[in-house]
CSV table of C-alpha atoms in Angstrom, one decimal:
chain,number,residue,atom,x,y,z
A,1,MET,CA,0.0,0.0,0.0
A,2,THR,CA,2.9,2.3,0.8
A,3,ILE,CA,4.3,1.8,-2.7
A,4,ARG,CA,1.0,2.7,-4.3
A,5,ILE,CA,0.6,5.9,-2.2
A,6,LEU,CA,4.1,7.3,-2.5
A,7,PRO,CA,5.1,8.9,-5.8
A,8,PRO,CA,8.6,8.6,-7.3
A,9,PRO,CA,11.5,10.2,-5.3
A,10,GLY,CA,12.4,13.8,-6.0
A,11,ALA,CA,10.0,16.6,-6.6
A,12,PRO,CA,6.9,14.4,-6.8
A,13,ARG,CA,7.6,13.0,-3.4
A,14,ARG,CA,8.2,16.4,-1.9
A,15,LEU,CA,4.9,17.6,-3.4
A,16,ALA,CA,3.2,14.6,-1.8
A,17,ALA,CA,4.8,15.4,1.6
A,18,ALA,CA,3.5,19.0,1.3
A,19,GLN,CA,0.0,17.6,0.4
A,20,LEU,CA,0.0,15.3,3.4
A,21,SER,CA,1.2,18.0,5.8
A,22,ASN,CA,-1.7,20.3,5.2
A,23,SER,CA,-4.4,17.6,4.6
A,24,VAL,CA,-3.9,16.2,8.2
A,25,GLY,CA,-4.9,19.6,9.6
A,26,ASP,CA,-7.7,20.0,7.1
A,27,GLY,CA,-9.2,16.7,8.1
A,28,ALA,CA,-9.4,17.7,11.7
A,29,TYR,CA,-10.7,21.2,10.7
A,30,TYR,CA,-13.5,19.7,8.6
A,31,VAL,CA,-14.7,17.5,11.4
A,32,CYS,CA,-14.6,20.2,14.1
A,33,SER,CA,-15.1,23.6,12.5
A,34,ALA,CA,-18.9,23.7,12.5
A,35,LEU,CA,-19.0,22.9,16.3
A,36,TYR,CA,-16.3,25.4,17.0
A,37,PHE,CA,-18.1,28.2,15.3
A,38,THR,CA,-21.4,27.4,16.9
A,39,ARG,CA,-20.4,26.3,20.4
A,40,VAL,CA,-17.2,28.3,21.0
A,41,VAL,CA,-17.7,31.4,18.9
A,42,GLY,CA,-21.5,31.4,19.3
A,43,LEU,CA,-22.5,32.0,15.6
A,44,PRO,CA,-25.9,30.7,14.4
A,45,PRO,CA,-25.8,28.0,11.8
A,46,ALA,CA,-27.5,30.2,9.2
A,47,GLN,CA,-24.7,32.8,9.6
A,48,ILE,CA,-22.0,30.1,9.3
A,49,GLY,CA,-23.6,28.8,6.1
A,50,LEU,CA,-24.0,32.3,4.6
A,51,GLY,CA,-20.4,33.2,5.5
A,52,LEU,CA,-18.9,30.0,3.9
A,53,THR,CA,-21.0,30.4,0.8
A,54,VAL,CA,-19.9,34.0,0.3
A,55,ALA,CA,-16.3,33.0,1.1
A,56,TRP,CA,-16.1,30.2,-1.4
A,57,ALA,CA,-17.8,32.4,-4.1
A,58,VAL,CA,-15.1,35.0,-3.5
A,59,GLY,CA,-12.4,32.3,-3.5
A,60,SER,CA,-13.5,30.9,-6.8
A,61,VAL,CA,-13.1,34.4,-8.5
A,62,ALA,CA,-9.7,34.9,-6.9
A,63,GLY,CA,-8.2,31.6,-8.3
A,64,VAL,CA,-7.6,33.0,-11.8
A,65,PRO,CA,-5.7,36.2,-10.9
A,66,LEU,CA,-3.7,34.3,-8.3
A,67,GLY,CA,-2.9,31.6,-10.8
A,68,ALA,CA,-1.8,34.3,-13.3
A,69,LEU,CA,0.4,35.8,-10.5
A,70,ALA,CA,2.1,32.4,-10.2
A,71,ASP,CA,2.8,32.4,-13.9
A,72,ARG,CA,4.3,35.9,-13.7
A,73,ARG,CA,6.3,35.6,-10.5
A,74,GLY,CA,7.0,31.9,-10.5
A,75,PRO,CA,4.8,29.2,-9.0
A,76,ARG,CA,7.1,28.0,-6.2
A,77,GLY,CA,7.4,31.4,-4.4
A,78,THR,CA,3.7,32.1,-5.0
A,79,SER,CA,2.8,28.7,-3.6
A,80,VAL,CA,4.9,29.3,-0.5
A,81,LEU,CA,3.3,32.7,0.1
A,82,LEU,CA,-0.2,31.4,-0.3
A,83,ALA,CA,0.5,28.5,2.1
A,84,LEU,CA,1.6,31.0,4.6
A,85,ALA,CA,-1.5,33.1,4.0
A,86,THR,CA,-3.7,30.0,4.5
A,87,ALA,CA,-1.9,29.4,7.8
A,88,ALA,CA,-2.6,33.0,8.9
A,89,ALA,CA,-6.2,32.7,7.9
A,90,VAL,CA,-6.7,29.5,9.9
A,91,ALA,CA,-5.0,31.1,12.9
A,92,SER,CA,-7.2,34.2,12.6
A,93,PHE,CA,-10.3,32.0,13.3
A,94,LEU,CA,-9.0,31.7,16.9
A,95,ALA,CA,-9.6,35.4,17.4
A,96,ILE,CA,-13.0,35.9,15.9
A,97,ARG,CA,-16.0,36.5,18.2
A,98,SER,CA,-18.7,37.8,15.8
A,99,PHE,CA,-20.0,37.4,12.2
A,100,TRP,CA,-18.2,40.1,10.3
A,101,PRO,CA,-14.7,39.1,11.5
A,102,PHE,CA,-15.7,35.5,10.7
A,103,LEU,CA,-16.7,36.5,7.2
A,104,LEU,CA,-13.4,38.2,6.6
A,105,ALA,CA,-11.4,35.3,7.9
A,106,ALA,CA,-13.4,32.8,5.9
A,107,CYS,CA,-12.9,34.9,2.7
A,108,GLY,CA,-9.2,35.1,3.4
A,109,TYR,CA,-9.1,31.3,3.9
A,110,ALA,CA,-11.0,30.5,0.7
A,111,ILE,CA,-9.0,33.0,-1.4
A,112,ALA,CA,-5.7,31.6,-0.1
A,113,GLN,CA,-6.8,28.0,-0.6
A,114,CYS,CA,-8.1,28.5,-4.2
A,115,GLY,CA,-4.9,30.5,-5.1
A,116,LEU,CA,-2.7,27.8,-3.5
A,117,ALA,CA,-4.4,25.1,-5.5
A,118,ALA,CA,-3.8,26.9,-8.8
A,119,ALA,CA,-0.2,27.8,-7.9
A,120,ARG,CA,0.6,24.2,-6.8
A,121,GLN,CA,-0.8,22.9,-10.1
A,122,ALA,CA,1.4,25.3,-12.0
A,123,LEU,CA,4.4,24.2,-9.9
A,124,LEU,CA,3.7,20.5,-10.6
A,125,ALA,CA,3.4,21.3,-14.3
A,126,GLY,CA,6.8,22.9,-14.3
A,127,LEU,CA,8.5,20.0,-12.4
A,128,VAL,CA,6.9,16.9,-13.8
A,129,PRO,CA,6.9,15.9,-17.5
A,130,PRO,CA,3.4,15.9,-19.2
A,131,ALA,CA,3.3,12.1,-19.4
A,132,GLY,CA,3.7,11.7,-15.7
A,133,ARG,CA,1.4,14.5,-14.3
A,134,THR,CA,-1.8,12.5,-14.1
A,135,GLY,CA,0.1,9.7,-12.2
A,136,VAL,CA,1.7,12.1,-9.8
A,137,LEU,CA,-1.7,13.8,-9.2
A,138,ALA,CA,-3.1,10.3,-8.4
A,139,HIS,CA,-0.4,9.8,-5.8
A,140,LEU,CA,-1.2,13.3,-4.4
A,141,GLN,CA,-4.9,12.4,-4.2
A,142,ALA,CA,-4.0,9.2,-2.3
A,143,MET,CA,-1.9,11.2,0.1
A,144,LEU,CA,-4.7,13.8,0.5
A,145,ASN,CA,-7.1,11.1,1.5
A,146,ALA,CA,-4.6,9.5,3.9
A,147,GLY,CA,-4.0,12.9,5.5
A,148,LEU,CA,-7.8,13.6,5.8
A,149,ALA,CA,-8.3,10.2,7.4
A,150,LEU,CA,-5.6,10.9,10.0
A,151,GLY,CA,-6.9,14.4,10.6
A,152,ALA,CA,-10.5,13.2,11.0
A,153,ALA,CA,-9.2,10.8,13.7
A,154,ALA,CA,-7.5,13.6,15.5
A,155,GLY,CA,-10.7,15.7,15.1
A,156,GLY,CA,-12.7,12.8,16.6
A,157,LEU,CA,-10.6,13.0,19.7
A,158,ALA,CA,-11.3,16.7,20.0
A,159,LEU,CA,-15.0,16.0,19.5
A,160,GLY,CA,-14.8,13.5,22.3
A,161,VAL,CA,-13.2,16.0,24.7
A,162,ASP,CA,-15.8,18.6,23.5
A,163,SER,CA,-14.0,21.7,25.0
A,164,ALA,CA,-13.0,25.1,23.6
A,165,ALA,CA,-9.3,24.2,24.2
A,166,ALA,CA,-9.7,21.0,22.2
A,167,TYR,CA,-11.3,22.7,19.3
A,168,ARG,CA,-8.7,25.5,19.3
A,169,ALA,CA,-6.0,22.9,19.3
A,170,VAL,CA,-7.4,21.6,16.0
A,171,PHE,CA,-7.1,25.0,14.4
A,172,VAL,CA,-3.5,25.3,15.7
A,173,LEU,CA,-2.8,21.9,14.1
A,174,ASP,CA,-4.2,23.0,10.8
A,175,ALA,CA,-2.2,26.3,10.8
A,176,LEU,CA,1.0,24.4,11.7
A,177,GLY,CA,0.2,22.0,8.8
A,178,PHE,CA,0.2,24.8,6.3
A,179,LEU,CA,3.4,26.3,7.8
A,180,LEU,CA,5.1,22.9,7.2
A,181,CYS,CA,3.6,22.8,3.8
A,182,ALA,CA,5.2,26.2,3.0
A,183,ALA,CA,8.5,24.9,4.2
A,184,LEU,CA,8.4,21.8,2.1
A,185,LEU,CA,7.3,23.7,-1.0
A,186,ALA,CA,10.2,26.2,-0.5
A,187,ARG,CA,12.6,23.2,-0.8
A,188,LEU,CA,11.4,22.3,-4.3
A,189,PRO,CA,13.4,23.4,-7.4
A,190,ALA,CA,12.4,26.8,-8.7
A,191,VAL,CA,10.3,27.0,-11.9
A,192,ALA,CA,11.0,30.0,-14.1
A,193,PRO,CA,8.2,32.6,-14.6
A,194,ALA,CA,6.5,32.8,-17.9
A,195,PRO,CA,8.0,35.2,-20.4
A,196,VAL,CA,6.8,38.8,-20.3
A,197,ARG,CA,3.9,39.3,-22.7
A,198,PRO,CA,3.6,42.3,-25.1
A,199,ALA,CA,2.0,45.4,-23.6
A,200,ALA,CA,-0.5,45.5,-26.4
A,201,GLU,CA,-2.0,42.2,-25.3
A,202,PRO,CA,-5.6,42.6,-23.9
A,203,ARG,CA,-5.7,43.1,-20.2
A,204,ARG,CA,-8.5,40.6,-19.6
A,205,ALA,CA,-7.2,37.1,-18.6
A,206,ALA,CA,-6.7,34.9,-21.7
A,207,VAL,CA,-8.6,32.0,-20.1
A,208,LEU,CA,-11.7,34.2,-19.9
A,209,ARG,CA,-11.5,34.7,-23.7
A,210,ASP,CA,-11.1,31.0,-24.3
A,211,ARG,CA,-14.7,29.9,-24.8
A,212,PRO,CA,-13.9,26.2,-25.5
A,213,TYR,CA,-11.9,25.9,-22.3
A,214,ALA,CA,-14.7,27.6,-20.4
A,215,VAL,CA,-17.2,25.0,-21.7
A,216,VAL,CA,-14.9,22.2,-20.6
A,217,THR,CA,-14.6,23.9,-17.2
A,218,LEU,CA,-18.3,24.2,-16.9
A,219,LEU,CA,-18.9,20.5,-17.7
A,220,ASN,CA,-16.2,19.6,-15.1
A,221,ALA,CA,-18.0,21.7,-12.5
A,222,VAL,CA,-21.2,19.8,-13.2
A,223,LEU,CA,-19.4,16.5,-12.7
A,224,LEU,CA,-17.9,17.8,-9.5
A,225,LEU,CA,-21.4,18.0,-8.0
A,226,ARG,CA,-20.6,14.5,-6.8
A,227,MET,CA,-18.4,16.1,-4.1
A,228,PRO,CA,-21.2,17.0,-1.6
A,229,LEU,CA,-22.9,13.6,-2.1
A,230,LEU,CA,-20.9,11.7,0.5
A,231,SER,CA,-20.5,14.6,3.0
A,232,LEU,CA,-24.0,16.0,3.0
A,233,ALA,CA,-26.7,14.6,0.7
A,234,LEU,CA,-26.1,10.9,1.4
A,235,PRO,CA,-26.1,11.2,5.2
A,236,LEU,CA,-29.4,13.1,5.1
A,237,TRP,CA,-30.8,10.5,2.6
A,238,ILE,CA,-29.8,7.6,4.8
A,239,VAL,CA,-31.3,9.1,8.0
A,240,GLU,CA,-34.5,10.5,6.4
A,241,ARG,CA,-35.4,8.2,3.5
A,242,THR,CA,-33.9,4.7,4.2
A,243,GLN,CA,-34.2,1.9,6.9
A,244,ALA,CA,-30.4,1.8,7.2
A,245,PRO,CA,-28.7,2.6,10.5
A,246,GLY,CA,-27.1,6.0,10.9
A,247,TRP,CA,-23.6,4.7,11.7
A,248,LEU,CA,-23.4,3.6,8.1
A,249,VAL,CA,-22.6,7.2,7.2
A,250,SER,CA,-19.2,6.8,8.8
A,251,ALA,CA,-18.6,3.4,7.2
A,252,LEU,CA,-19.2,4.8,3.8
A,253,PHE,CA,-16.8,7.6,4.4
A,254,VAL,CA,-14.1,5.1,5.4
A,255,LEU,CA,-14.9,3.0,2.3
A,256,ASN,CA,-14.5,6.1,0.1
A,257,THR,CA,-11.3,7.3,1.7
A,258,GLY,CA,-9.7,3.8,1.8
A,259,ALA,CA,-10.5,3.1,-1.8
A,260,VAL,CA,-9.0,6.3,-3.1
A,261,MET,CA,-5.8,5.6,-1.1
A,262,LEU,CA,-5.5,2.1,-2.5
A,263,PHE,CA,-6.7,2.4,-6.0
A,264,GLN,CA,-6.5,6.0,-7.3
A,265,VAL,CA,-3.0,5.5,-8.7
A,266,ARG,CA,-4.0,2.3,-10.5
A,267,MET,CA,-7.2,3.9,-11.9
A,268,ALA,CA,-5.2,6.8,-13.3
A,269,ARG,CA,-2.4,4.7,-14.9
A,270,PRO,CA,-4.2,4.2,-18.3
A,271,VAL,CA,-5.0,8.0,-18.6
A,272,THR,CA,-2.0,9.4,-20.6
A,273,ASP,CA,-3.5,11.7,-23.2
A,274,LEU,CA,-6.7,13.6,-24.1
A,275,ALA,CA,-8.2,10.6,-25.8
A,276,SER,CA,-7.9,8.3,-22.8
A,277,ALA,CA,-9.0,11.2,-20.6
A,278,ARG,CA,-12.2,11.6,-22.6
A,279,SER,CA,-12.8,7.8,-22.3
A,280,ALA,CA,-12.3,7.9,-18.5
A,281,VAL,CA,-14.8,10.7,-18.1
A,282,ARG,CA,-17.4,8.9,-20.2
A,283,GLY,CA,-16.9,5.8,-18.2
A,284,SER,CA,-17.3,7.8,-15.0
A,285,GLY,CA,-20.7,9.1,-16.3
A,286,ARG,CA,-22.0,5.6,-16.9
A,287,ILE,CA,-20.8,4.5,-13.4
A,288,MET,CA,-22.4,7.6,-11.8
A,289,LEU,CA,-25.7,6.8,-13.5
A,290,ALA,CA,-25.6,3.3,-12.0
A,291,CYS,CA,-24.6,4.7,-8.6
A,292,CYS,CA,-27.5,7.1,-8.5
A,293,ALA,CA,-30.0,4.4,-9.5
A,294,VAL,CA,-28.7,2.1,-6.7
A,295,PHE,CA,-28.9,4.9,-4.1
A,296,ALA,CA,-32.5,5.5,-5.3
A,297,LEU,CA,-33.4,1.9,-4.8
A,298,SER,CA,-32.2,2.0,-1.2
A,299,ALA,CA,-35.3,4.0,-0.3
A,300,LEU,CA,-37.7,1.3,-1.4
A,301,PRO,CA,-39.6,-0.6,1.4
A,302,GLY,CA,-37.6,-3.5,2.8
A,303,SER,CA,-35.2,-4.5,5.6
A,304,ALA,CA,-32.4,-2.4,7.0
A,305,THR,CA,-29.9,-5.1,5.8
A,306,ALA,CA,-31.2,-4.7,2.2
A,307,ALA,CA,-31.0,-0.9,2.3
A,308,GLY,CA,-27.5,-1.1,3.8
A,309,GLY,CA,-26.3,-3.4,1.1
A,310,LEU,CA,-27.6,-1.2,-1.6
A,311,LEU,CA,-25.9,1.9,0.0
A,312,VAL,CA,-22.6,0.1,0.3
A,313,LEU,CA,-22.9,-0.9,-3.4
A,314,GLY,CA,-23.8,2.6,-4.4
A,315,ALA,CA,-20.8,4.0,-2.4
A,316,ALA,CA,-18.5,1.6,-4.2
A,317,LEU,CA,-19.8,2.8,-7.5
A,318,LEU,CA,-19.5,6.4,-6.4
A,319,VAL,CA,-15.8,6.1,-5.5
A,320,ALA,CA,-15.1,4.2,-8.8
A,321,GLY,CA,-16.8,7.0,-10.8
A,322,GLU,CA,-15.0,9.6,-8.7
A,323,MET,CA,-11.5,8.1,-9.4
A,324,ARG,CA,-12.2,7.8,-13.1
A,325,GLN,CA,-13.5,11.3,-13.4
A,326,SER,CA,-10.6,12.7,-11.4
A,327,ALA,CA,-8.0,11.1,-13.5
A,328,GLY,CA,-9.7,12.2,-16.7
A,329,SER,CA,-10.2,15.8,-15.5
A,330,TRP,CA,-6.6,16.2,-14.4
A,331,GLN,CA,-5.3,15.2,-17.8
A,332,ILE,CA,-7.8,17.5,-19.6
A,333,GLY,CA,-7.1,20.5,-17.4
A,334,PHE,CA,-3.3,20.2,-18.0
A,335,GLY,CA,-3.5,19.0,-21.6
A,336,LEU,CA,-5.5,22.0,-22.8
A,337,ALA,CA,-3.7,24.7,-20.9
A,338,PRO,CA,-0.9,26.8,-22.6
A,339,ALA,CA,2.5,26.2,-21.0
A,340,ASP,CA,3.1,29.9,-20.3
A,341,ARG,CA,-0.4,30.3,-18.6
A,342,MET,CA,-0.6,27.2,-16.6
A,343,GLY,CA,-1.4,28.9,-13.3
A,344,GLU,CA,-4.0,31.1,-14.8
A,345,TYR,CA,-5.7,28.2,-16.6
A,346,GLN,CA,-5.5,25.9,-13.6
A,347,GLY,CA,-7.0,28.6,-11.4
A,348,PHE,CA,-9.9,28.8,-13.8
A,349,PHE,CA,-10.3,25.0,-14.2
A,350,GLY,CA,-10.3,24.6,-10.4
A,351,VAL,CA,-13.3,26.9,-10.1
A,352,GLY,CA,-15.4,23.7,-10.2
A,353,VAL,CA,-14.4,22.8,-6.6
A,354,PRO,CA,-15.6,26.0,-4.9
A,355,VAL,CA,-18.7,26.0,-7.1
A,356,ALA,CA,-19.5,22.5,-6.0
A,357,ARG,CA,-19.0,23.5,-2.4
A,358,THR,CA,-21.1,26.6,-2.8
A,359,LEU,CA,-24.0,25.4,-5.0
A,360,GLY,CA,-23.8,21.6,-4.5
A,361,PRO,CA,-25.4,21.4,-1.0
A,362,LEU,CA,-28.4,23.5,-2.1
A,363,VAL,CA,-28.9,21.7,-5.4
A,364,LEU,CA,-28.4,18.2,-4.1
A,365,THR,CA,-30.5,18.5,-1.0
A,366,SER,CA,-33.4,20.1,-3.0
A,367,LEU,CA,-33.1,17.5,-5.8
A,368,LEU,CA,-32.7,14.4,-3.7
A,369,LEU,CA,-34.6,15.1,-0.4
A,370,LEU,CA,-37.6,16.8,-2.1
A,371,TRP,CA,-37.9,14.7,-5.2
A,372,GLY,CA,-36.6,11.4,-3.8
A,373,ILE,CA,-36.1,8.6,-6.3
A,374,PRO,CA,-36.9,10.7,-9.4
A,375,GLY,CA,-34.3,13.2,-8.2
A,376,TRP,CA,-31.6,10.5,-8.0
A,377,LEU,CA,-32.4,9.3,-11.5
A,378,LEU,CA,-32.4,12.9,-12.8
A,379,LEU,CA,-29.0,13.5,-11.1
A,380,GLY,CA,-27.6,10.4,-12.7
A,381,ALA,CA,-28.8,11.5,-16.1
A,382,VAL,CA,-27.1,14.9,-15.6
A,383,PHE,CA,-23.8,13.2,-14.8
A,384,LEU,CA,-24.1,11.0,-17.9
A,385,ALA,CA,-25.0,13.9,-20.2
A,386,ALA,CA,-22.1,16.0,-18.9
A,387,SER,CA,-19.6,13.2,-19.2
A,388,TYR,CA,-20.6,12.5,-22.8
A,389,ALA,CA,-20.6,16.2,-23.7
A,390,MET,CA,-17.0,16.4,-22.4
A,391,GLY,CA,-15.7,14.5,-25.4
A,392,PRO,CA,-16.7,17.0,-28.2
A,393,ALA,CA,-16.0,19.9,-25.8
A,394,VAL,CA,-12.4,18.7,-25.3
A,395,ARG,CA,-11.9,18.2,-29.1
A,396,TRP,CA,-13.2,21.7,-29.7
A,397,ALA,CA,-10.8,23.1,-27.1
A,398,ALA,CA,-7.9,21.2,-28.4
A,399,ALA,CA,-8.5,22.4,-32.0
A,400,ALA,CA,-8.8,26.0,-30.7
A,401,ALA,CA,-5.5,25.6,-28.8
A,402,GLU,CA,-3.8,24.2,-31.9
A,403,GLY,CA,-5.2,27.0,-34.0
A,404,ARG,CA,-3.9,29.7,-31.7
A,405,ALA,CA,-0.4,28.2,-31.4
A,406,GLY,CA,-0.1,26.9,-35.0
A,407,GLN,CA,0.9,23.5,-33.5
A,408,PRO,CA,-0.3,21.0,-30.9
A,409,VAL,CA,0.0,22.2,-27.3
A,410,ARG,CA,3.3,20.9,-25.8
A,411,PRO,CA,3.8,22.4,-22.3
A,412,VAL,CA,7.4,23.4,-21.4
A,413,VAL,CA,8.8,21.2,-18.6
A,414,ARG,CA,11.8,21.3,-16.3
A,415,SER,CA,13.6,18.2,-15.2
A,416,PHE,CA,13.9,17.4,-11.5
């Protein structure tokens, strides 16, 4: 298992260490943050939801200019600064006592996180040859899940103690994790900034003028609506619509995390170019349709055992679809981005994550809990349609990129 999780020595392994360092703290933060803000800070749940929605909306907009900054100033230094900014934002939560400071801190956290994601993608693109990027990202995803699992266990201890000091210790752990992440990123080889562009070039970001890439990004955002399924929609579905026991929510989370740790690298191995990426995304759409149908069946009258079995099967299909979609989208996001605008394009492509975090809970709870079984089937059909639409959209974007460059996109890489 260790061999599967760890990437090759050198820059990929240091990137993985940086990923692990901040994901442990994030895992504990995700488990405890809601209770900290309600019980310790004293914010009403409605204000917490509003603040986080606004914060991730702001963060999604900030990803493009911060990614462009990484292109101009160099992705390593920008990544280090944004990791430090994330640590400062997490630490600032310890000082808030009312809504407006909470909103400012949450916006700072979301902006730094979205910018860090774009800058780290640009850094990876500069350090890893194109053929190896999807494989390295698969290793990073496995390390992310390992870190989240360890962090969730630490957060569980804090929940057991259920004191203000325990919750504050979780935020300190998360801030220290990002400080360590910054230190590890600073030890990576430098990647040269992109060449200076002509002054006559339009001021608006190039990615915002790239309509084919925007369509690809939109379709990817639709496919990422699967993200709140496991954390929000499915727990509510299990408790309110099925006969299955509530503890199954935790078991399904463990199943998902463990499967990604063990199999994400293997699932990503066949994805080496845009053609195989399109195939992986189409396959993920078919799997997600089956997954949604199985989850829908779990609400039919029957025993708790039957409902639990269907939910476990649906969760297995969910993680299989997730891994295929992730591998395909990584290859697509990198393969269609110009080498000299990698941070800018990755910042835009990564908008799907905060969009899923912002709109996903509202969309999924309304669709699934209000419509029930028809809602699940409609959601599966949406996943299938978006996955099949990705093929022609990627071909359109690739043709547009070749037309602009006069030749196929071949990102510049540095050895490590």
